[in-house]
Coordinates of C-alpha atoms and ligand atoms in Angstrom, one line a residue:
M994 CA 24.4 0.0 -2.4
A995 CA 26.0 -0.6 1.1
S996 CA 23.4 -3.2 1.9
L997 CA 23.9 -5.0 -1.4
L998 CA 27.6 -5.1 -0.8
R999 CA 27.0 -6.6 2.6
R1000 CA 24.9 -9.4 1.2
L1001 CA 27.3 -10.5 -1.5
P1002 CA 29.5 -13.5 -0.6
W1003 CA 33.0 -12.2 -0.7
P1004 CA 35.9 -14.4 -2.0
G1005 CA 38.3 -15.4 0.8
R1006 CA 38.8 -18.1 3.2
A1007 CA 35.7 -20.1 4.3
W1008 CA 34.4 -19.5 7.8
K1009 CA 35.4 -22.2 10.3
P1010 CA 32.6 -24.0 12.2
I1011 CA 31.9 -22.7 15.7
A1012 CA 31.8 -25.2 18.6
F1013 CA 28.4 -25.0 20.2
S1014 CA 29.4 -27.1 23.1
N1015 CA 27.9 -25.3 26.1
S1016 CA 26.0 -28.0 27.9
N1017 CA 24.4 -25.5 30.3
F1018 CA 21.0 -25.6 28.7
A1019 CA 17.6 -26.1 30.4
R1020 CA 15.9 -29.4 29.6
I1021 CA 12.2 -29.3 28.9
P1022 CA 10.3 -32.3 30.4
L1023 CA 9.5 -34.9 27.7
E1024 CA 5.8 -35.0 28.4
E1025 CA 5.5 -31.3 27.7
K1026 CA 4.6 -30.7 24.0
I1027 CA 6.3 -27.8 22.3
E1028 CA 6.6 -26.1 18.9
E1029 CA 5.9 -28.5 16.0
E1030 CA 4.8 -31.3 18.4
L1031 CA 1.6 -29.2 19.0
F1032 CA 0.4 -29.9 15.4
P1033 CA -2.5 -32.5 15.7
D1034 CA -0.9 -34.7 13.1
Y1035 CA 2.7 -34.4 14.3
L1036 CA 4.9 -37.4 13.7
A1037 CA 8.5 -37.1 15.0
S1038 CA 9.8 -39.5 12.4
R1039 CA 8.8 -37.1 9.6
Y1040 CA 11.1 -34.3 10.8
Y1041 CA 14.8 -34.3 10.2
P1042 CA 16.5 -34.5 13.6
V1043 CA 18.5 -31.2 13.5
R1044 CA 21.2 -30.6 16.1
I1045 CA 22.5 -27.1 16.7
G1046 CA 26.2 -27.0 15.6
E1047 CA 25.9 -29.7 12.9
V1048 CA 27.0 -28.8 9.4
L1049 CA 24.8 -29.8 6.5
R1050 CA 26.2 -30.5 3.0
D1051 CA 29.7 -29.5 4.4
R1052 CA 28.7 -25.9 4.1
F1053 CA 25.7 -24.8 6.3
Q1054 CA 26.3 -24.8 10.1
I1055 CA 23.1 -24.7 12.2
V1056 CA 23.1 -21.9 14.7
G1057 CA 19.6 -22.0 16.1
K1058 CA 15.9 -22.4 15.4
L1059 CA 14.0 -19.5 13.9
G1060 CA 10.6 -21.1 13.6
F1061 CA 8.5 -24.0 12.4
G1062 CA 5.5 -24.8 10.3
A1063 CA 3.2 -27.8 9.6
T1064 CA 5.7 -29.3 7.1
S1065 CA 9.0 -27.7 8.0
T1066 CA 11.4 -26.3 10.6
V1067 CA 13.4 -23.1 9.9
W1068 CA 17.0 -22.5 11.1
L1069 CA 19.6 -19.8 11.1
A1070 CA 22.7 -21.2 9.6
R1071 CA 26.3 -20.0 8.9
D1072 CA 27.0 -20.4 5.2
L1073 CA 30.7 -21.3 5.7
N1074 CA 31.7 -21.0 2.1
G1075 CA 29.6 -17.9 1.4
R1076 CA 30.7 -16.3 4.7
R1077 CA 27.2 -15.1 5.4
H1078 CA 24.1 -16.1 7.4
V1079 CA 21.2 -17.9 5.7
A1080 CA 17.8 -19.3 6.7
L1081 CA 17.4 -23.0 6.1
K1082 CA 13.8 -24.3 5.6
L1083 CA 14.1 -28.1 6.3
F1084 CA 11.0 -30.0 5.2
V1085 CA 9.6 -33.1 6.6
N1086 CA 10.7 -36.2 4.7
S1087 CA 10.0 -36.1 1.0
E1088 CA 7.7 -39.2 1.2
S1089 CA 5.3 -37.2 3.4
M1090 CA 5.5 -34.1 1.1
G1091 CA 4.6 -35.8 -2.1
K1092 CA 4.2 -33.5 -5.2
Q1093 CA 4.1 -30.4 -3.0
L1094 CA 7.9 -30.4 -2.7
E1095 CA 8.6 -30.3 -6.4
H1096 CA 5.8 -27.7 -6.8
E1097 CA 7.3 -25.2 -4.4
L1098 CA 10.7 -25.6 -6.0
S1099 CA 9.3 -25.1 -9.5
M1100 CA 7.6 -21.9 -8.4
Y1101 CA 10.9 -20.6 -7.0
R1102 CA 12.7 -21.6 -10.3
R1103 CA 10.1 -19.6 -12.2
I1104 CA 10.6 -16.6 -10.0
S1105 CA 14.4 -16.8 -10.4
T1106 CA 14.3 -17.1 -14.2
S1107 CA 11.8 -14.2 -14.6
A1108 CA 12.8 -10.7 -15.4
A1109 CA 15.4 -9.6 -12.8
R1110 CA 14.9 -5.9 -13.6
H1111 CA 11.2 -5.8 -12.6
T1112 CA 10.9 -3.6 -9.4
G1113 CA 8.8 -6.3 -7.7
R1114 CA 11.5 -9.0 -8.0
E1115 CA 13.2 -7.7 -4.8
A1116 CA 9.8 -7.8 -3.0
V1117 CA 9.4 -11.6 -3.2
R1118 CA 11.4 -14.1 -1.0
N1119 CA 14.5 -15.2 -2.8
L1120 CA 15.7 -18.8 -3.1
L1121 CA 19.5 -18.9 -2.8
D1122 CA 20.0 -22.7 -3.1
S1123 CA 18.3 -26.0 -2.4
F1124 CA 19.6 -29.5 -1.6
D1125 CA 18.5 -32.8 0.0
V1126 CA 19.8 -34.2 3.3
S1127 CA 19.4 -37.8 4.4
G1128 CA 17.8 -38.5 7.7
P1129 CA 17.1 -41.7 9.6
D1130 CA 13.6 -41.8 8.0
G1131 CA 14.3 -40.7 4.5
S1132 CA 15.4 -37.7 2.5
H1133 CA 14.5 -34.1 3.4
R1134 CA 14.5 -31.1 1.0
C1135 CA 16.2 -28.0 2.3
L1136 CA 15.6 -24.5 0.8
V1137 CA 18.2 -21.8 1.5
H1138 CA 16.8 -18.3 1.8
P1139 CA 18.1 -14.9 3.1
P1140 CA 17.3 -14.6 6.8
L1141 CA 14.3 -12.3 7.4
W1142 CA 13.2 -10.5 10.5
E1143 CA 9.7 -10.8 11.9
S1144 CA 6.4 -11.0 10.0
T1145 CA 3.9 -8.2 9.6
Q1146 CA 1.7 -10.2 11.9
T1147 CA 4.2 -10.3 14.7
F1148 CA 4.9 -6.6 14.1
L1149 CA 1.2 -5.9 14.4
H1150 CA 1.1 -7.6 17.7
R1151 CA 3.8 -5.4 19.1
N1152 CA 1.4 -2.5 18.6
P1153 CA -1.0 -2.3 21.6
V1154 CA -3.8 -1.0 19.4
R1155 CA -3.3 -3.9 16.9
R1156 CA -3.4 -1.5 14.0
L1157 CA -0.6 -0.5 11.7
P1158 CA 0.1 3.2 11.3
S1159 CA -0.8 4.6 7.9
P1160 CA 2.8 5.1 6.6
V1161 CA 3.8 1.6 7.6
L1162 CA 0.7 0.1 5.9
A1163 CA 1.3 2.2 2.8
F1164 CA 4.9 1.1 2.6
I1165 CA 4.0 -2.6 3.0
L1166 CA 1.2 -2.3 0.4
R1167 CA 3.4 -0.6 -2.1
R1168 CA 5.9 -3.5 -1.8
L1169 CA 3.2 -6.1 -1.8
F1170 CA 1.6 -4.8 -5.0
L1171 CA 5.0 -4.6 -6.7
A1172 CA 5.5 -8.2 -5.7
L1173 CA 2.1 -9.2 -7.0
D1174 CA 2.6 -7.3 -10.3
F1175 CA 5.9 -9.2 -10.7
L1176 CA 4.2 -12.6 -10.0
H1177 CA 1.1 -11.9 -12.1
V1178 CA 2.8 -10.3 -15.2
E1179 CA 6.3 -11.7 -15.3
C1180 CA 5.9 -15.1 -13.7
Q1181 CA 2.2 -15.7 -14.6
M1182 CA 1.7 -17.0 -11.1
I1183 CA -1.3 -16.6 -8.7
H1184 CA -0.1 -16.5 -5.1
T1185 CA -3.2 -17.1 -3.0
A1186 CA -4.4 -20.3 -4.6
G1187 CA -3.6 -23.7 -3.4
V1188 CA -3.3 -26.9 -5.4
D1189 CA -4.5 -29.3 -2.8
C1190 CA -5.4 -27.2 0.1
R1191 CA -6.9 -23.9 1.2
R1192 CA -3.9 -22.9 3.3
T1193 CA -1.8 -20.5 1.5
D1194 CA -2.8 -16.9 1.1
I1195 CA -1.6 -13.3 1.3
K1196 CA -1.7 -12.7 5.0
A1197 CA 0.3 -10.8 7.5
D1198 CA 2.3 -14.0 8.4
N1199 CA 3.6 -14.3 4.9
I1200 CA 4.9 -10.8 4.6
M1201 CA 8.3 -10.6 6.4
F1202 CA 10.7 -7.7 6.9
G1203 CA 14.3 -7.9 5.6
I1204 CA 17.4 -7.3 7.7
N1205 CA 20.1 -4.9 6.7
D1206 CA 22.2 -5.3 9.9
D1207 CA 24.5 -8.4 10.3
S1208 CA 25.0 -7.7 14.0
V1209 CA 21.6 -9.3 14.5
F1210 CA 23.1 -12.7 13.4
T1211 CA 26.3 -12.4 15.6
A1212 CA 24.1 -11.5 18.5
F1213 CA 22.0 -14.6 17.8
E1214 CA 25.2 -16.7 17.7
D1215 CA 26.5 -15.2 21.0
Q1216 CA 23.2 -16.0 22.7
E1217 CA 23.3 -19.6 21.5
L1218 CA 26.9 -19.9 22.8
H1219 CA 26.3 -18.3 26.2
K1220 CA 22.7 -19.2 26.9
P1221 CA 22.0 -22.3 24.7
S1222 CA 18.4 -22.9 23.6
R1223 CA 16.0 -24.8 25.9
R1224 CA 15.3 -28.2 24.4
K1225 CA 13.8 -31.6 24.9
L1226 CA 16.3 -34.5 24.5
F1227 CA 15.0 -37.9 23.6
D1228 CA 16.8 -41.3 24.3
D1229 CA 17.2 -41.9 20.5
G1230 CA 19.3 -38.7 20.3
R1231 CA 16.6 -36.5 18.8
A1232 CA 16.2 -33.0 20.1
I1233 CA 13.4 -30.5 19.8
Y1234 CA 14.5 -26.9 20.4
L1235 CA 12.6 -23.8 21.3
S1236 CA 12.8 -21.1 18.6
R1237 CA 14.8 -18.1 19.3
E1238 CA 13.9 -14.6 18.1
L1239 CA 16.3 -12.5 16.1
Q1240 CA 16.8 -9.1 17.8
M1241 CA 15.4 -6.0 16.3
P1242 CA 17.8 -4.9 13.5
K1243 CA 19.2 -1.3 13.6
D1244 CA 18.4 -1.2 9.9
W1245 CA 15.3 -3.1 8.7
G1246 CA 15.0 -4.3 5.1
A1247 CA 11.8 -3.7 3.1
P1248 CA 9.1 -6.3 3.5
V1249 CA 9.0 -9.4 1.2
L1250 CA 6.2 -11.7 0.2
C1251 CA 6.9 -15.3 1.2
D1252 CA 5.4 -18.8 0.8
F1253 CA 4.9 -20.0 -2.8
G1254 CA 4.2 -23.6 -1.8
S1255 CA 0.6 -23.4 -3.0
A1256 CA 0.9 -20.8 -5.8
V1257 CA -0.4 -21.9 -9.2
L1258 CA 0.3 -20.9 -12.7
D1259 CA -2.1 -18.6 -14.5
D1260 CA -1.9 -20.7 -17.7
R1261 CA -5.4 -22.2 -17.8
E1262 CA -8.9 -21.8 -16.6
H1263 CA -9.1 -22.4 -12.8
L1264 CA -12.2 -23.6 -11.0
E1265 CA -10.7 -25.2 -7.9
D1266 CA -12.0 -24.4 -4.5
V1267 CA -9.1 -22.4 -3.0
Q1268 CA -8.2 -19.7 -0.4
P1269 CA -8.9 -19.8 3.4
D1270 CA -12.5 -19.1 4.2
I1271 CA -12.4 -15.4 5.1
Y1272 CA -10.3 -14.5 2.1
R1273 CA -12.3 -16.4 -0.5
A1274 CA -13.1 -14.2 -3.5
P1275 CA -16.8 -14.2 -4.8
E1276 CA -15.9 -16.0 -8.0
V1277 CA -14.2 -18.8 -5.9
I1278 CA -17.3 -19.2 -3.7
L1279 CA -19.6 -19.2 -6.7
E1280 CA -17.4 -21.7 -8.6
A1281 CA -16.9 -19.4 -11.5
P1282 CA -13.6 -19.3 -13.3
W1283 CA -10.9 -17.4 -11.4
S1284 CA -7.6 -15.8 -12.1
N1285 CA -5.0 -13.6 -10.5
Q1286 CA -7.7 -11.1 -9.4
I1287 CA -8.3 -13.4 -6.4
D1288 CA -5.0 -12.1 -5.1
I1289 CA -6.4 -8.5 -5.2
W1290 CA -9.6 -9.5 -3.4
N1291 CA -7.5 -11.3 -0.8
T1292 CA -5.3 -8.3 -0.3
G1293 CA -8.3 -6.0 0.2
C1294 CA -9.6 -8.4 3.0
M1295 CA -6.1 -8.5 4.6
I1296 CA -5.9 -4.7 4.7
W1297 CA -8.9 -4.7 7.0
D1298 CA -7.1 -7.1 9.4
L1299 CA -4.0 -4.9 9.5
F1300 CA -5.7 -1.5 9.7
E1301 CA -9.2 -1.8 11.1
G1302 CA -8.6 -4.4 13.8
G1303 CA -10.8 -7.2 12.6
H1304 CA -11.9 -9.3 9.6
L1305 CA -13.9 -7.7 6.9
F1306 CA -15.9 -10.9 6.3
T1307 CA -16.2 -13.9 8.6
G1308 CA -18.8 -16.0 6.8
Q1309 CA -20.2 -17.1 10.2
D1310 CA -23.7 -18.6 9.6
M1311 CA -26.2 -17.7 12.4
E1312 CA -28.1 -20.9 11.9
H1313 CA -25.1 -23.3 11.8
Q1314 CA -22.7 -21.3 14.0
T1315 CA -19.9 -22.0 11.6
Y1316 CA -18.5 -20.8 8.2
R1317 CA -20.9 -21.2 5.3
S1318 CA -20.5 -19.8 1.8
R1319 CA -24.1 -18.5 1.9
A1320 CA -23.3 -16.4 5.0
H1321 CA -20.1 -15.1 3.3
L1322 CA -22.0 -14.1 0.1
A1323 CA -24.6 -12.3 2.2
E1324 CA -21.9 -10.3 4.0
I1325 CA -20.4 -9.3 0.7
A1326 CA -23.8 -8.3 -0.6
A1327 CA -24.4 -6.2 2.6
L1328 CA -21.2 -4.3 1.8
L1329 CA -21.3 -4.1 -2.0
G1330 CA -24.9 -4.5 -3.0
P1331 CA -26.2 -7.4 -5.1
P1332 CA -23.8 -9.4 -7.4
P1333 CA -23.8 -8.7 -11.1
R1334 CA -25.9 -11.1 -13.2
A1335 CA -23.0 -12.0 -15.5
L1336 CA -21.0 -13.2 -12.5
L1337 CA -23.9 -15.3 -11.3
K1338 CA -24.3 -16.8 -14.7
S1339 CA -20.7 -17.9 -14.8
G1340 CA -20.8 -19.6 -11.4
K1341 CA -21.5 -23.3 -11.2
S1342 CA -23.1 -23.0 -7.8
S1343 CA -24.8 -19.6 -8.0
H1344 CA -28.2 -21.4 -8.2
K1345 CA -27.6 -22.7 -4.6
Y1346 CA -27.7 -19.2 -3.3
F1347 CA -29.5 -17.0 -5.9
T1348 CA -32.8 -17.2 -7.8
D1349 CA -32.8 -16.9 -11.6
Q1350 CA -33.7 -13.2 -11.1
G1351 CA -30.4 -12.7 -9.2
D1352 CA -32.1 -12.4 -5.8
F1353 CA -31.0 -14.3 -2.7
R1354 CA -33.0 -17.4 -2.2
P1355 CA -35.9 -16.8 0.3
D1356 CA -34.4 -18.9 3.1
F1357 CA -31.4 -16.6 3.4
L1358 CA -30.7 -14.3 6.3
V1359 CA -29.3 -11.3 4.5
P1360 CA -27.8 -8.8 6.9
S1361 CA -28.8 -5.1 6.4
T1362 CA -26.6 -3.1 4.2
V1363 CA -23.6 -1.5 5.8
P1364 CA -21.5 0.3 3.2
L1365 CA -17.7 0.4 3.4
E1366 CA -17.9 4.1 4.5
N1367 CA -19.7 3.1 7.7
R1368 CA -17.2 0.4 8.5
E1369 CA -14.1 2.6 8.3
T1370 CA -13.7 4.4 11.6
N1371 CA -10.0 5.4 11.8
L1372 CA -9.4 8.1 9.2
E1373 CA -10.7 11.5 8.4
G1374 CA -11.2 13.9 5.6
A1375 CA -9.5 13.5 2.2
D1376 CA -7.2 10.8 3.6
R1377 CA -10.3 8.7 4.4
E1378 CA -11.8 9.3 1.0
R1379 CA -8.6 8.2 -0.7
F1380 CA -8.4 5.1 1.5
L1381 CA -12.0 4.1 0.7
A1382 CA -11.4 4.7 -3.0
M1383 CA -8.4 2.3 -2.8
M1384 CA -10.4 -0.3 -1.0
R1385 CA -13.2 -0.1 -3.7
K1386 CA -10.6 -0.8 -6.4
M1387 CA -10.0 -4.2 -4.8
L1388 CA -13.4 -5.1 -3.4
Q1389 CA -15.5 -5.6 -6.5
W1390 CA -17.8 -8.5 -7.2
D1391 CA -16.7 -8.6 -10.8
P1392 CA -13.0 -9.7 -10.9
V1393 CA -12.5 -7.7 -14.1
K1394 CA -13.5 -4.5 -12.4
R1395 CA -10.7 -4.9 -9.7
S1396 CA -7.6 -2.8 -10.4
S1397 CA -4.4 -4.6 -11.3
A1398 CA -1.5 -4.9 -8.8
K1399 CA 0.5 -2.4 -11.0
E1400 CA -2.3 0.2 -10.8
L1401 CA -2.7 -0.3 -7.1
A1402 CA 1.1 0.1 -6.4
E1403 CA 0.6 3.7 -7.7
D1404 CA -2.6 4.3 -5.8
E1405 CA -3.0 7.8 -4.4
W1406 CA -3.6 6.7 -0.8
I1407 CA -0.3 4.7 -0.9
T1408 CA 1.7 7.4 -2.6
T1409 CA 0.5 10.2 -0.3
N1410 CA 1.1 8.2 2.9
I1411 CA 4.6 6.9 2.2
Ligands
ATP788 N1 13.8 -16.5 5.9 C1 13.4 -16.6 7.2 N2 14.1 -15.9 8.1 C2 13.7 -15.9 9.4 N3 12.7 -16.6 9.9 C3 12.0 -17.3 9.0 C4 12.3 -17.4 7.6 N4 11.4 -18.2 7.0 C5 10.6 -18.6 8.0 N5 10.9 -18.1 9.2 C6 10.3 -18.4 10.5 O1 9.8 -19.8 10.5 C7 8.4 -19.9 10.6 C8 7.8 -20.9 9.7 O2 8.3 -20.6 8.4 P1 7.4 -20.6 7.0 O3 6.6 -19.4 7.0 O4 8.3 -20.8 5.9 O5 6.5 -21.9 7.3 P2 4.9 -22.1 7.1 O6 4.6 -21.8 5.7 O7 4.2 -21.5 8.2 O8 4.9 -23.6 7.3 P3 4.9 -24.9 6.4 O9 5.4 -24.4 5.0 O10 5.9 -25.8 7.0 O11 3.5 -25.3 6.5 C9 7.9 -18.5 10.3 O12 6.8 -18.2 11.0 C10 9.1 -17.6 10.7 O13 9.0 -17.3 12.1

């Protein structure tokens, strides 16, 4: 309750903008590439030239940079009217974004109009507002979100053994499955798809911890006032800032699932080639119809990254020394045994990899069978058995045999480890 009350914008006088006028900042040489400039297709004119201290839409004052992506920069801002801090995701100009922009917004609208009482609603990133700002090279969409602390990926890297402790993983999984149940059942959405790319997925980067401690934001502001961010300053007035980390909150919020830019609606038969290579579900690789069960497969693969210190599947082909679908299928077969005939029948490209009898084509290098039991090396006894049983509920060739997100949220390994 206390954290809810802290988050509500209280009526009262609007905050006044702060003067971020300390000119005692370190300049980064112009020839040194930093942050978003490091993307191979970076074009300065696509990005809105944000300046720390500026106020967008007469309401949101930029305090500092939180991060960047291929199509956006993310900023901590003071919501002057709402008297709270928010994260602004400022996209590259709308012309470069095309349909993707409207798509992401329509997914957030769907989330916000779906059943608010569902327990998974709180476990997905909330959109507070959205607006457009005009820049020198066009219009830019800005999404307003609650600020979040670091991602599960960054958290993982803090741990020298690069493996999450069981209770932390169980807590994250419980929230993730509640979020997926909400998306699958209430919103009829599939998270891990991708309309025109294979970029978005359920991965540690897309699960971020909340913040229940406002002192984190005032500390960030104080740092910007007293030790302004390092930056590059160009002759045309543009600046590129280095991101600044939010300090560790005294009270963390529960994790939330982010990034709905490439989610799709589960309202028709899907056959598109989606998901990043290592998380591709068997039905996607075989070009069989797929549905929200690909999110469950993806989650099973991600658990391995968080808990076992490496990818479950790599799809690295010995002959071609790169990712190949056939190598990926062979790895899955080594773990789960041969695929069911019904799945092969429904896949448009099954014939490329399998004979009519359901055997791998003779030119395939099929690795020897290594069951899941042999690959799990961290746990012992009943806890290990429960963990493996949970993994088997996700890692099934046949999508229909995978458990639903709702069932997995109540899985015994999760409930005994929280
Ligand atoms: N709500 C938030 N609170 C705090 N930091 C955030 C928030 N949203 C994003 N970030 C930071 O900004 C970075 C980029 O954000 P985001 O995950 O939205 O972009 P992306 O999906 O990687 O990129 P893009 O959508 O531009 O391709 C993140 O890695 C994170 O560090």
